[in-house]
Amino acid sequence: MKKIIALAMLLCLLAGAGLGEELDLYATPEPGATRAPSASDGIPELSQAPLLETPPMNLNCAAALLLEPESGQILFEMNADAARPVASVTKVMTILLTLEAIEQGRISPEQRVTISESASGMGGSQVLLDTGEVQTVEILLKSMIVGSANDASVALAELMYGSEALCVDKMNARAAELGMANTQFVNCTGLPAEGQHTSARDVARMTMAMLRDGRVTQLTNTNKLIRLYDGCDGGKTGSTDEALYCISATARRGGMRLIAVVLGAPSGSERFEIASEMFDYGFANYRLYPVAQKGTKIKGTLPVQGGRPDSVSLILDGDLTLLVTKGSEQDISLVPELPERVEAPVAVGDLIGYVRVEQNGRTLAKLPMVAASASEIKGFDGNLKKLLRHWVLV
């Protein structure tokens, strides 16, 4: 019983220890650098509810959302699920598909592309590509990002999927994979089209996907925040009479990244002002707090009934970084959910229990704990040998 009590005490204090360190589950997590997401981490789910019920400032636009992409936590939102046209912000999905096609080896930056008549004939913003002209994927991608070029967007769509229509099918399929429930693409450019719409929440989702694994565009484009806002390093603007002025922008300060989505602002300058104010609030009031890292050892052992050895060690089987209000870190507590003992046999990786992460009594997350060592059934080998001898003698 003493072992059980000691283990329970240890398991109540979770610390943000690195790999190779033991985790004292009764110690307050120490502040530290957050771990950059790896390619295997995927894209986190967006939080079910924003940290704030209402935006902390007046937002003179149709819809808005402020998001921290590593945790998926939404700080605040306004009309985030309203379906709206977003003009060239639509190209975030076209850019995402192009980046993924390059990563998959389906196309390469050096690949040469012959411009079709349909691509060269696109209206709106363009880089005036001529029919039959040859450009590389890299140049076309830069033209789409920097110049928001519709002709370059269609040329890449045709290269990747054979036609813009087939590319649009893939855009909608990728949107469904990302959980973009209020999105329907009709073209790959964002030019006005009946039935084409998305939402602030869905724009945030595809922007997160575009930024995954360091996909941050640092090219100066129509997003003036890259030049004017300290820390802004990417994003996409768009404007039409129908969509008004839109932006999905990303900025990074002090090891934390934020995504600001502003849709339907009355002017180009106002969309930048709104996004800047949203960023200012987020960076001033919140920080990323690394709570735990997958593979961290838990101090103490858990008894195994009928096992050899008679206890197993435990490790965390999940990462956790929380977005918290600055100064509220001490309100985070960790509560173990473990049995008093487990029955043999126990294999490495078996799920043993959980650590519940709470703040002021509210559960924020649960982290699984798994066995880091094995325990076989006590006496199994000896009994088997006796049985085999009996068979031989008989």
mmCIF file of C-alpha atoms in Angstrom:
data_model
loop_
_atom_site.group_PDB
_atom_site.id
_atom_site.type_symbol
_atom_site.label_atom_id
_atom_site.label_comp_id
_atom_site.label_asym_id
_atom_site.label_seq_id
_atom_site.Cartn_x
_atom_site.Cartn_y
_atom_site.Cartn_z
ATOM 1 C CA MET A 1 0.000 0.000 0.000
ATOM 2 C CA LYS A 2 2.900 2.381 0.745
ATOM 3 C CA LYS A 3 4.148 1.904 -2.804
ATOM 4 C CA ILE A 4 0.712 2.736 -4.170
ATOM 5 C CA ILE A 5 0.407 5.894 -2.074
ATOM 6 C CA ALA A 6 3.901 7.014 -3.032
ATOM 7 C CA LEU A 7 3.170 6.440 -6.730
ATOM 8 C CA ALA A 8 -0.127 8.314 -6.536
ATOM 9 C CA MET A 9 1.626 11.274 -4.947
ATOM 10 C CA LEU A 10 4.262 11.248 -7.669
ATOM 11 C CA LEU A 11 1.675 11.017 -10.396
ATOM 12 C CA CYS A 12 -0.118 14.170 -9.309
ATOM 13 C CA LEU A 13 2.683 16.469 -10.412
ATOM 14 C CA LEU A 14 3.298 16.661 -14.153
ATOM 15 C CA ALA A 15 6.324 18.582 -15.424
ATOM 16 C CA GLY A 16 7.396 19.608 -18.890
ATOM 17 C CA ALA A 17 10.474 17.376 -18.745
ATOM 18 C CA GLY A 18 12.365 16.467 -21.878
ATOM 19 C CA LEU A 19 13.145 12.981 -23.138
ATOM 20 C CA GLY A 20 15.521 11.114 -20.857
ATOM 21 C CA GLU A 21 14.259 12.938 -17.763
ATOM 22 C CA GLU A 22 11.881 11.469 -15.230
ATOM 23 C CA LEU A 23 8.573 13.209 -14.793
ATOM 24 C CA ASP A 24 7.622 14.185 -11.263
ATOM 25 C CA LEU A 25 3.867 14.412 -11.431
ATOM 26 C CA TYR A 26 3.573 16.550 -8.318
ATOM 27 C CA ALA A 27 5.934 19.291 -9.491
ATOM 28 C CA THR A 28 4.523 22.365 -11.219
ATOM 29 C CA PRO A 29 5.496 22.281 -14.915
ATOM 30 C CA GLU A 30 8.568 24.411 -15.481
ATOM 31 C CA PRO A 31 8.465 27.012 -18.250
ATOM 32 C CA GLY A 32 10.561 26.009 -21.234
ATOM 33 C CA ALA A 33 10.903 26.046 -24.981
ATOM 34 C CA THR A 34 8.108 24.348 -26.870
ATOM 35 C CA ARG A 35 8.843 21.494 -29.224
ATOM 36 C CA ALA A 36 8.296 22.198 -32.887
ATOM 37 C CA PRO A 37 5.694 19.885 -34.424
ATOM 38 C CA SER A 38 7.102 17.094 -36.570
ATOM 39 C CA ALA A 39 5.758 15.804 -39.826
ATOM 40 C CA SER A 40 4.104 12.905 -38.011
ATOM 41 C CA ASP A 41 2.177 15.198 -35.683
ATOM 42 C CA GLY A 42 -0.357 16.069 -38.358
ATOM 43 C CA ILE A 43 -2.669 19.025 -38.020
ATOM 44 C CA PRO A 44 -4.311 19.557 -34.606
ATOM 45 C CA GLU A 45 -8.064 19.743 -34.245
ATOM 46 C CA LEU A 46 -9.432 23.205 -33.614
ATOM 47 C CA SER A 47 -10.692 23.765 -30.077
ATOM 48 C CA GLN A 48 -14.390 23.192 -29.519
ATOM 49 C CA ALA A 49 -14.794 26.582 -27.850
ATOM 50 C CA PRO A 50 -12.791 29.833 -27.948
ATOM 51 C CA LEU A 51 -10.987 31.044 -24.837
ATOM 52 C CA LEU A 52 -13.117 34.209 -24.899
ATOM 53 C CA GLU A 53 -16.880 34.159 -25.439
ATOM 54 C CA THR A 54 -16.771 37.484 -27.273
ATOM 55 C CA PRO A 55 -13.942 39.340 -29.039
ATOM 56 C CA PRO A 56 -12.114 41.788 -26.747
ATOM 57 C CA MET A 57 -12.229 44.558 -29.332
ATOM 58 C CA ASN A 58 -14.629 45.976 -31.903
ATOM 59 C CA LEU A 59 -14.236 44.116 -35.195
ATOM 60 C CA ASN A 60 -15.524 46.120 -38.129
ATOM 61 C CA CYS A 61 -15.813 43.184 -40.507
ATOM 62 C CA ALA A 62 -18.199 40.371 -41.374
ATOM 63 C CA ALA A 63 -16.275 37.531 -39.708
ATOM 64 C CA ALA A 64 -13.012 37.005 -37.828
ATOM 65 C CA LEU A 65 -11.024 34.430 -35.879
ATOM 66 C CA LEU A 66 -7.730 34.379 -33.952
ATOM 67 C CA LEU A 67 -5.994 31.001 -33.600
ATOM 68 C CA GLU A 68 -2.838 29.480 -32.119
ATOM 69 C CA PRO A 69 -1.993 26.685 -34.597
ATOM 70 C CA GLU A 70 0.268 24.405 -32.526
ATOM 71 C CA SER A 71 -2.449 23.658 -29.989
ATOM 72 C CA GLY A 72 -5.391 24.382 -32.289
ATOM 73 C CA GLN A 73 -6.756 26.748 -29.629
ATOM 74 C CA ILE A 74 -9.039 29.540 -30.817
ATOM 75 C CA LEU A 75 -8.621 32.702 -28.754
ATOM 76 C CA PHE A 76 -11.795 34.395 -30.008
ATOM 77 C CA GLU A 77 -14.053 34.417 -33.034
ATOM 78 C CA MET A 78 -16.951 36.271 -34.633
ATOM 79 C CA ASN A 79 -19.373 34.728 -37.156
ATOM 80 C CA ALA A 80 -16.700 32.102 -37.720
ATOM 81 C CA ASP A 81 -19.009 29.606 -39.439
ATOM 82 C CA ALA A 82 -20.845 32.032 -41.719
ATOM 83 C CA ALA A 83 -20.387 30.979 -45.355
ATOM 84 C CA ARG A 84 -18.854 33.802 -47.397
ATOM 85 C CA PRO A 85 -16.847 34.479 -50.563
ATOM 86 C CA VAL A 86 -13.210 35.209 -49.733
ATOM 87 C CA ALA A 87 -11.804 36.216 -53.136
ATOM 88 C CA SER A 88 -8.113 35.307 -53.561
ATOM 89 C CA VAL A 89 -7.838 33.853 -50.054
ATOM 90 C CA THR A 90 -9.220 30.829 -51.934
ATOM 91 C CA LYS A 91 -5.693 30.422 -53.330
ATOM 92 C CA VAL A 92 -4.519 29.202 -49.916
ATOM 93 C CA MET A 93 -5.953 25.820 -50.912
ATOM 94 C CA THR A 94 -4.327 25.963 -54.363
ATOM 95 C CA ILE A 95 -1.001 26.821 -52.727
ATOM 96 C CA LEU A 96 -1.461 23.980 -50.227
ATOM 97 C CA LEU A 97 -2.101 21.423 -52.991
ATOM 98 C CA THR A 98 0.952 22.657 -54.893
ATOM 99 C CA LEU A 99 3.206 22.378 -51.835
ATOM 100 C CA GLU A 100 1.873 18.900 -51.105
ATOM 101 C CA ALA A 101 2.383 17.815 -54.728
ATOM 102 C CA ILE A 102 6.020 18.959 -54.503
ATOM 103 C CA GLU A 103 6.506 17.122 -51.188
ATOM 104 C CA GLN A 104 4.987 13.965 -52.662
ATOM 105 C CA GLY A 105 7.317 14.175 -55.667
ATOM 106 C CA ARG A 106 4.446 14.464 -58.138
ATOM 107 C CA ILE A 107 5.891 17.722 -59.444
ATOM 108 C CA SER A 108 9.172 19.539 -58.855
ATOM 109 C CA PRO A 109 10.061 23.238 -58.514
ATOM 110 C CA GLU A 110 12.306 22.977 -61.605
ATOM 111 C CA GLN A 111 9.637 21.334 -63.760
ATOM 112 C CA ARG A 112 8.811 23.325 -66.892
ATOM 113 C CA VAL A 113 5.184 24.133 -67.633
ATOM 114 C CA THR A 114 3.758 25.174 -70.997
ATOM 115 C CA ILE A 115 1.008 27.756 -70.462
ATOM 116 C CA SER A 116 -2.353 26.807 -71.947
ATOM 117 C CA GLU A 117 -4.835 29.139 -73.620
ATOM 118 C CA SER A 118 -7.273 28.753 -70.721
ATOM 119 C CA ALA A 119 -4.590 29.737 -68.212
ATOM 120 C CA SER A 120 -3.357 32.744 -70.187
ATOM 121 C CA GLY A 121 -6.931 33.940 -70.697
ATOM 122 C CA MET A 122 -7.731 34.301 -67.006
ATOM 123 C CA GLY A 123 -8.978 37.707 -65.884
ATOM 124 C CA GLY A 124 -8.378 39.561 -62.656
ATOM 125 C CA SER A 125 -4.906 39.756 -61.135
ATOM 126 C CA GLN A 126 -2.334 38.038 -63.336
ATOM 127 C CA VAL A 127 1.281 38.082 -64.477
ATOM 128 C CA LEU A 128 0.268 38.209 -68.147
ATOM 129 C CA LEU A 129 1.409 34.742 -69.154
ATOM 130 C CA ASP A 130 1.180 34.077 -72.902
ATOM 131 C CA THR A 131 -0.238 30.957 -74.508
ATOM 132 C CA GLY A 132 2.652 28.593 -75.234
ATOM 133 C CA GLU A 133 5.015 30.373 -72.848
ATOM 134 C CA VAL A 134 7.117 28.058 -70.692
ATOM 135 C CA GLN A 135 7.748 28.723 -66.995
ATOM 136 C CA THR A 136 8.933 26.608 -64.075
ATOM 137 C CA VAL A 137 6.726 25.465 -61.218
ATOM 138 C CA GLU A 138 8.804 27.642 -58.885
ATOM 139 C CA ILE A 139 8.115 30.796 -60.919
ATOM 140 C CA LEU A 140 4.404 30.000 -61.182
ATOM 141 C CA LEU A 141 4.146 29.318 -57.445
ATOM 142 C CA LYS A 142 5.904 32.596 -56.643
ATOM 143 C CA SER A 143 3.590 34.384 -59.073
ATOM 144 C CA MET A 144 0.559 32.923 -57.313
ATOM 145 C CA ILE A 145 1.863 33.826 -53.848
ATOM 146 C CA VAL A 146 3.463 37.197 -54.564
ATOM 147 C CA GLY A 147 1.204 38.499 -57.322
ATOM 148 C CA SER A 148 -1.942 36.494 -56.555
ATOM 149 C CA ALA A 149 -1.794 35.588 -60.242
ATOM 150 C CA ASN A 150 -4.899 33.833 -61.545
ATOM 151 C CA ASP A 151 -3.138 32.689 -64.722
ATOM 152 C CA ALA A 152 -0.345 31.057 -62.724
ATOM 153 C CA SER A 153 -2.904 29.399 -60.424
ATOM 154 C CA VAL A 154 -4.727 27.784 -63.349
ATOM 155 C CA ALA A 155 -1.452 26.723 -64.977
ATOM 156 C CA LEU A 156 -0.461 24.875 -61.794
ATOM 157 C CA ALA A 157 -3.935 23.375 -61.422
ATOM 158 C CA GLU A 158 -3.716 21.992 -64.958
ATOM 159 C CA LEU A 159 -0.227 20.632 -64.336
ATOM 160 C CA MET A 160 -1.218 18.835 -61.137
ATOM 161 C CA TYR A 161 -4.584 17.392 -62.183
ATOM 162 C CA GLY A 162 -5.035 17.862 -65.924
ATOM 163 C CA SER A 163 -7.649 20.619 -65.735
ATOM 164 C CA GLU A 164 -8.877 23.307 -63.377
ATOM 165 C CA ALA A 165 -12.135 21.385 -62.909
ATOM 166 C CA LEU A 166 -10.285 18.283 -61.712
ATOM 167 C CA CYS A 167 -8.155 20.445 -59.435
ATOM 168 C CA VAL A 168 -11.324 21.934 -57.940
ATOM 169 C CA ASP A 169 -12.544 18.396 -57.216
ATOM 170 C CA LYS A 170 -9.315 17.762 -55.304
ATOM 171 C CA MET A 171 -9.646 21.098 -53.499
ATOM 172 C CA ASN A 172 -13.079 20.082 -52.235
ATOM 173 C CA ALA A 173 -11.839 16.629 -51.287
ATOM 174 C CA ARG A 174 -8.909 18.125 -49.354
ATOM 175 C CA ALA A 175 -11.281 20.569 -47.660
ATOM 176 C CA ALA A 176 -13.401 17.624 -46.498
ATOM 177 C CA GLU A 177 -10.285 15.898 -45.125
ATOM 178 C CA LEU A 178 -9.452 19.039 -43.147
ATOM 179 C CA GLY A 179 -12.972 19.256 -41.708
ATOM 180 C CA MET A 180 -13.890 22.399 -43.637
ATOM 181 C CA ALA A 181 -17.643 21.908 -43.272
ATOM 182 C CA ASN A 182 -18.718 25.283 -44.663
ATOM 183 C CA THR A 183 -16.617 25.332 -47.824
ATOM 184 C CA GLN A 184 -17.378 24.757 -51.495
ATOM 185 C CA PHE A 185 -14.822 25.568 -54.175
ATOM 186 C CA VAL A 186 -15.863 26.264 -57.772
ATOM 187 C CA ASN A 187 -12.525 27.535 -59.109
ATOM 188 C CA CYS A 188 -8.902 27.624 -57.980
ATOM 189 C CA THR A 189 -8.488 31.418 -58.106
ATOM 190 C CA GLY A 190 -11.221 32.954 -55.966
ATOM 191 C CA LEU A 191 -12.749 34.852 -58.864
ATOM 192 C CA PRO A 192 -16.488 35.438 -58.256
ATOM 193 C CA ALA A 193 -18.474 32.266 -58.960
ATOM 194 C CA GLU A 194 -21.935 31.170 -57.917
ATOM 195 C CA GLY A 195 -21.819 28.636 -55.111
ATOM 196 C CA GLN A 196 -18.225 29.301 -54.073
ATOM 197 C CA HIS A 197 -17.860 30.061 -50.372
ATOM 198 C CA THR A 198 -15.950 29.268 -47.208
ATOM 199 C CA SER A 199 -15.834 30.569 -43.610
ATOM 200 C CA ALA A 200 -13.377 32.130 -41.187
ATOM 201 C CA ARG A 201 -13.001 28.816 -39.345
ATOM 202 C CA ASP A 202 -12.377 26.924 -42.575
ATOM 203 C CA VAL A 203 -9.875 29.523 -43.791
ATOM 204 C CA ALA A 204 -8.030 29.039 -40.484
ATOM 205 C CA ARG A 205 -8.016 25.262 -41.027
ATOM 206 C CA MET A 206 -6.484 25.420 -44.501
ATOM 207 C CA THR A 207 -4.015 28.107 -43.393
ATOM 208 C CA MET A 208 -2.862 25.779 -40.598
ATOM 209 C CA ALA A 209 -2.334 23.033 -43.164
ATOM 210 C CA MET A 210 -0.402 25.384 -45.441
ATOM 211 C CA LEU A 211 1.882 26.381 -42.551
ATOM 212 C CA ARG A 212 2.524 22.832 -41.288
ATOM 213 C CA ASP A 213 6.176 21.725 -41.072
ATOM 214 C CA GLY A 214 7.543 25.199 -41.639
ATOM 215 C CA ARG A 215 5.612 26.013 -44.817
ATOM 216 C CA VAL A 216 5.808 29.742 -44.110
ATOM 217 C CA THR A 217 5.897 32.094 -47.055
ATOM 218 C CA GLN A 218 8.281 34.973 -46.412
ATOM 219 C CA LEU A 219 7.816 36.580 -49.789
ATOM 220 C CA THR A 220 6.510 40.126 -49.849
ATOM 221 C CA ASN A 221 3.114 40.133 -51.527
ATOM 222 C CA THR A 222 -0.152 42.039 -51.301
ATOM 223 C CA ASN A 223 -0.171 41.228 -47.585
ATOM 224 C CA LYS A 224 1.270 44.542 -46.388
ATOM 225 C CA LEU A 225 1.422 43.219 -42.836
ATOM 226 C CA ILE A 226 4.604 41.356 -43.825
ATOM 227 C CA ARG A 227 6.282 44.762 -44.205
ATOM 228 C CA LEU A 228 4.394 46.674 -41.533
ATOM 229 C CA TYR A 229 3.752 44.270 -38.648
ATOM 230 C CA ASP A 230 6.615 43.002 -36.509
ATOM 231 C CA GLY A 231 6.643 39.212 -36.756
ATOM 232 C CA CYS A 232 4.231 38.808 -39.678
ATOM 233 C CA ASP A 233 5.746 36.296 -42.076
ATOM 234 C CA GLY A 234 2.994 34.987 -44.311
ATOM 235 C CA GLY A 235 -0.607 34.866 -45.364
ATOM 236 C CA LYS A 236 -2.955 35.701 -48.212
ATOM 237 C CA THR A 237 -5.182 38.655 -49.050
ATOM 238 C CA GLY A 238 -8.221 38.878 -51.291
ATOM 239 C CA SER A 239 -10.802 41.421 -52.373
ATOM 240 C CA THR A 240 -13.786 41.617 -54.702
ATOM 241 C CA ASP A 241 -16.990 43.662 -54.660
ATOM 242 C CA GLU A 242 -18.787 40.610 -53.303
ATOM 243 C CA ALA A 243 -16.234 39.453 -50.734
ATOM 244 C CA LEU A 244 -15.059 42.947 -49.714
ATOM 245 C CA TYR A 245 -11.563 42.883 -48.171
ATOM 246 C CA CYS A 246 -10.202 39.669 -46.650
ATOM 247 C CA ILE A 247 -6.972 38.370 -45.167
ATOM 248 C CA SER A 248 -5.571 35.271 -43.531
ATOM 249 C CA ALA A 249 -2.258 36.267 -41.968
ATOM 250 C CA THR A 250 0.279 34.625 -39.690
ATOM 251 C CA ALA A 251 2.754 36.198 -37.290
ATOM 252 C CA ARG A 252 5.317 34.847 -34.841
ATOM 253 C CA ARG A 253 6.743 36.398 -31.689
ATOM 254 C CA GLY A 254 8.584 34.915 -28.738
ATOM 255 C CA GLY A 255 8.244 31.352 -29.979
ATOM 256 C CA MET A 256 4.482 31.555 -30.502
ATOM 257 C CA ARG A 257 2.630 31.773 -33.825
ATOM 258 C CA LEU A 258 -0.859 33.162 -34.345
ATOM 259 C CA ILE A 259 -3.203 33.086 -37.339
ATOM 260 C CA ALA A 260 -5.611 35.997 -37.812
ATOM 261 C CA VAL A 261 -8.510 35.665 -40.257
ATOM 262 C CA VAL A 262 -10.479 38.778 -41.225
ATOM 263 C CA LEU A 263 -13.296 38.512 -43.783
ATOM 264 C CA GLY A 264 -15.506 41.214 -45.251
ATOM 265 C CA ALA A 265 -13.729 44.345 -44.017
ATOM 266 C CA PRO A 266 -14.855 47.618 -45.657
ATOM 267 C CA SER A 267 -11.388 48.587 -46.936
ATOM 268 C CA GLY A 268 -7.965 47.158 -47.512
ATOM 269 C CA SER A 269 -6.338 49.285 -44.838
ATOM 270 C CA GLU A 270 -9.000 48.368 -42.291
ATOM 271 C CA ARG A 271 -8.489 44.630 -42.750
ATOM 272 C CA PHE A 272 -4.791 45.149 -41.933
ATOM 273 C CA GLU A 273 -5.644 47.291 -38.898
ATOM 274 C CA ILE A 274 -8.077 44.682 -37.592
ATOM 275 C CA ALA A 275 -5.596 41.836 -38.065
ATOM 276 C CA SER A 276 -2.860 43.882 -36.361
ATOM 277 C CA GLU A 277 -5.097 44.600 -33.373
ATOM 278 C CA MET A 278 -5.985 40.924 -33.109
ATOM 279 C CA PHE A 279 -2.307 39.954 -33.181
ATOM 280 C CA ASP A 280 -1.425 42.612 -30.600
ATOM 281 C CA TYR A 281 -4.028 41.269 -28.180
ATOM 282 C CA GLY A 282 -2.941 37.670 -28.600
ATOM 283 C CA PHE A 283 0.773 38.278 -28.163
ATOM 284 C CA ALA A 284 0.251 40.628 -25.197
ATOM 285 C CA ASN A 285 -2.018 38.326 -23.216
ATOM 286 C CA TYR A 286 -1.173 34.693 -24.021
ATOM 287 C CA ARG A 287 1.785 32.335 -24.133
ATOM 288 C CA LEU A 288 2.440 28.713 -25.046
ATOM 289 C CA TYR A 289 3.049 26.554 -21.983
ATOM 290 C CA PRO A 290 4.779 23.174 -22.560
ATOM 291 C CA VAL A 291 3.224 20.705 -20.124
ATOM 292 C CA ALA A 292 4.512 17.320 -21.227
ATOM 293 C CA GLN A 293 6.357 15.458 -23.964
ATOM 294 C CA LYS A 294 5.724 11.968 -25.288
ATOM 295 C CA GLY A 295 8.180 9.388 -23.968
ATOM 296 C CA THR A 296 8.849 11.158 -20.671
ATOM 297 C CA LYS A 297 9.415 8.689 -17.830
ATOM 298 C CA ILE A 298 7.141 8.767 -14.782
ATOM 299 C CA LYS A 299 8.792 8.601 -11.364
ATOM 300 C CA GLY A 300 7.905 5.497 -9.403
ATOM 301 C CA THR A 301 6.492 2.164 -10.537
ATOM 302 C CA LEU A 302 3.092 0.476 -10.589
ATOM 303 C CA PRO A 303 2.594 -2.916 -8.826
ATOM 304 C CA VAL A 304 1.822 -5.954 -11.002
ATOM 305 C CA GLN A 305 -0.269 -8.707 -9.403
ATOM 306 C CA GLY A 306 1.275 -12.121 -10.059
ATOM 307 C CA GLY A 307 4.010 -10.630 -12.198
ATOM 308 C CA ARG A 308 7.763 -11.011 -12.512
ATOM 309 C CA PRO A 309 9.061 -8.419 -11.883
ATOM 310 C CA ASP A 310 6.355 -7.280 -9.483
ATOM 311 C CA SER A 311 6.121 -3.722 -10.885
ATOM 312 C CA VAL A 312 6.453 -1.818 -14.161
ATOM 313 C CA SER A 313 7.652 1.658 -15.037
ATOM 314 C CA LEU A 314 5.454 4.111 -16.944
ATOM 315 C CA ILE A 315 5.907 6.769 -19.619
ATOM 316 C CA LEU A 316 3.659 9.400 -21.160
ATOM 317 C CA ASP A 317 2.244 8.497 -24.561
ATOM 318 C CA GLY A 318 1.307 12.002 -25.679
ATOM 319 C CA ASP A 319 2.520 15.587 -26.015
ATOM 320 C CA LEU A 320 0.767 18.598 -24.547
ATOM 321 C CA THR A 321 1.403 22.289 -25.044
ATOM 322 C CA LEU A 322 -1.294 24.611 -23.745
ATOM 323 C CA LEU A 323 -2.145 28.174 -24.695
ATOM 324 C CA VAL A 324 -2.639 29.995 -21.404
ATOM 325 C CA THR A 325 -3.169 33.518 -20.168
ATOM 326 C CA LYS A 326 0.145 34.928 -19.022
ATOM 327 C CA GLY A 327 0.465 34.453 -15.257
ATOM 328 C CA SER A 328 -2.131 31.656 -15.023
ATOM 329 C CA GLU A 329 0.329 28.770 -15.292
ATOM 330 C CA GLN A 330 0.146 28.073 -11.552
ATOM 331 C CA ASP A 331 -3.548 27.258 -11.926
ATOM 332 C CA ILE A 332 -2.740 24.133 -13.958
ATOM 333 C CA SER A 333 -2.856 20.872 -12.013
ATOM 334 C CA LEU A 334 -2.451 17.252 -13.022
ATOM 335 C CA VAL A 335 -4.562 14.430 -11.672
ATOM 336 C CA PRO A 336 -3.580 10.782 -12.200
ATOM 337 C CA GLU A 337 -6.139 8.193 -13.260
ATOM 338 C CA LEU A 338 -4.410 4.888 -12.442
ATOM 339 C CA PRO A 339 -5.467 1.529 -11.004
ATOM 340 C CA GLU A 340 -3.902 0.440 -7.703
ATOM 341 C CA ARG A 341 -2.302 -2.476 -9.543
ATOM 342 C CA VAL A 342 -2.499 -4.343 -12.836
ATOM 343 C CA GLU A 343 -2.604 -8.070 -13.550
ATOM 344 C CA ALA A 344 0.269 -9.871 -15.253
ATOM 345 C CA PRO A 345 1.247 -10.169 -18.036
ATOM 346 C CA VAL A 346 2.064 -6.578 -19.011
ATOM 347 C CA ALA A 347 3.733 -5.755 -22.330
ATOM 348 C CA VAL A 348 5.680 -2.628 -23.215
ATOM 349 C CA GLY A 349 3.218 -0.095 -24.639
ATOM 350 C CA ASP A 350 0.136 -1.430 -22.833
ATOM 351 C CA LEU A 351 -2.228 1.366 -21.814
ATOM 352 C CA ILE A 352 -2.172 1.651 -18.018
ATOM 353 C CA GLY A 353 -3.992 4.898 -17.224
ATOM 354 C CA TYR A 354 -4.188 8.628 -17.826
ATOM 355 C CA VAL A 355 -3.095 11.971 -16.463
ATOM 356 C CA ARG A 356 -5.930 14.501 -16.426
ATOM 357 C CA VAL A 357 -4.785 18.097 -16.994
ATOM 358 C CA GLU A 358 -6.984 20.607 -15.183
ATOM 359 C CA GLN A 359 -7.132 24.351 -14.752
ATOM 360 C CA ASN A 360 -9.307 25.718 -11.948
ATOM 361 C CA GLY A 361 -11.197 22.431 -11.832
ATOM 362 C CA ARG A 362 -11.889 22.326 -15.591
ATOM 363 C CA THR A 363 -10.422 19.405 -17.531
ATOM 364 C CA LEU A 364 -8.346 20.635 -20.449
ATOM 365 C CA ALA A 365 -6.872 17.376 -21.704
ATOM 366 C CA LYS A 366 -6.060 13.771 -20.834
ATOM 367 C CA LEU A 367 -2.673 12.196 -21.542
ATOM 368 C CA PRO A 368 -2.309 8.404 -21.764
ATOM 369 C CA MET A 369 0.289 6.579 -19.677
ATOM 370 C CA VAL A 370 1.677 3.300 -20.990
ATOM 371 C CA ALA A 371 3.988 0.607 -19.670
ATOM 372 C CA ALA A 372 7.666 1.276 -20.337
ATOM 373 C CA SER A 373 8.719 -2.165 -19.097
ATOM 374 C CA ALA A 374 7.236 -5.642 -19.220
ATOM 375 C CA SER A 375 6.155 -8.143 -16.560
ATOM 376 C CA GLU A 376 5.461 -11.803 -17.314
ATOM 377 C CA ILE A 377 3.297 -14.167 -15.296
ATOM 378 C CA LYS A 378 5.242 -15.302 -12.250
ATOM 379 C CA GLY A 379 6.321 -18.947 -12.332
ATOM 380 C CA PHE A 380 5.122 -19.529 -15.884
ATOM 381 C CA ASP A 381 8.465 -20.879 -17.117
ATOM 382 C CA GLY A 382 8.878 -23.251 -14.158
ATOM 383 C CA ASN A 383 5.385 -24.695 -14.502
ATOM 384 C CA LEU A 384 5.908 -25.185 -18.237
ATOM 385 C CA LYS A 385 9.132 -27.102 -17.616
ATOM 386 C CA LYS A 386 7.405 -29.387 -15.082
ATOM 387 C CA LEU A 387 4.607 -30.062 -17.565
ATOM 388 C CA LEU A 388 7.078 -30.898 -20.336
ATOM 389 C CA ARG A 389 9.010 -33.307 -18.013
ATOM 390 C CA HIS A 390 5.751 -35.020 -17.128
ATOM 391 C CA TRP A 391 4.955 -35.533 -20.801
ATOM 392 C CA VAL A 392 8.447 -36.969 -21.462
ATOM 393 C CA LEU A 393 8.287 -39.349 -18.491
ATOM 394 C CA VAL A 394 4.852 -40.570 -19.480
#
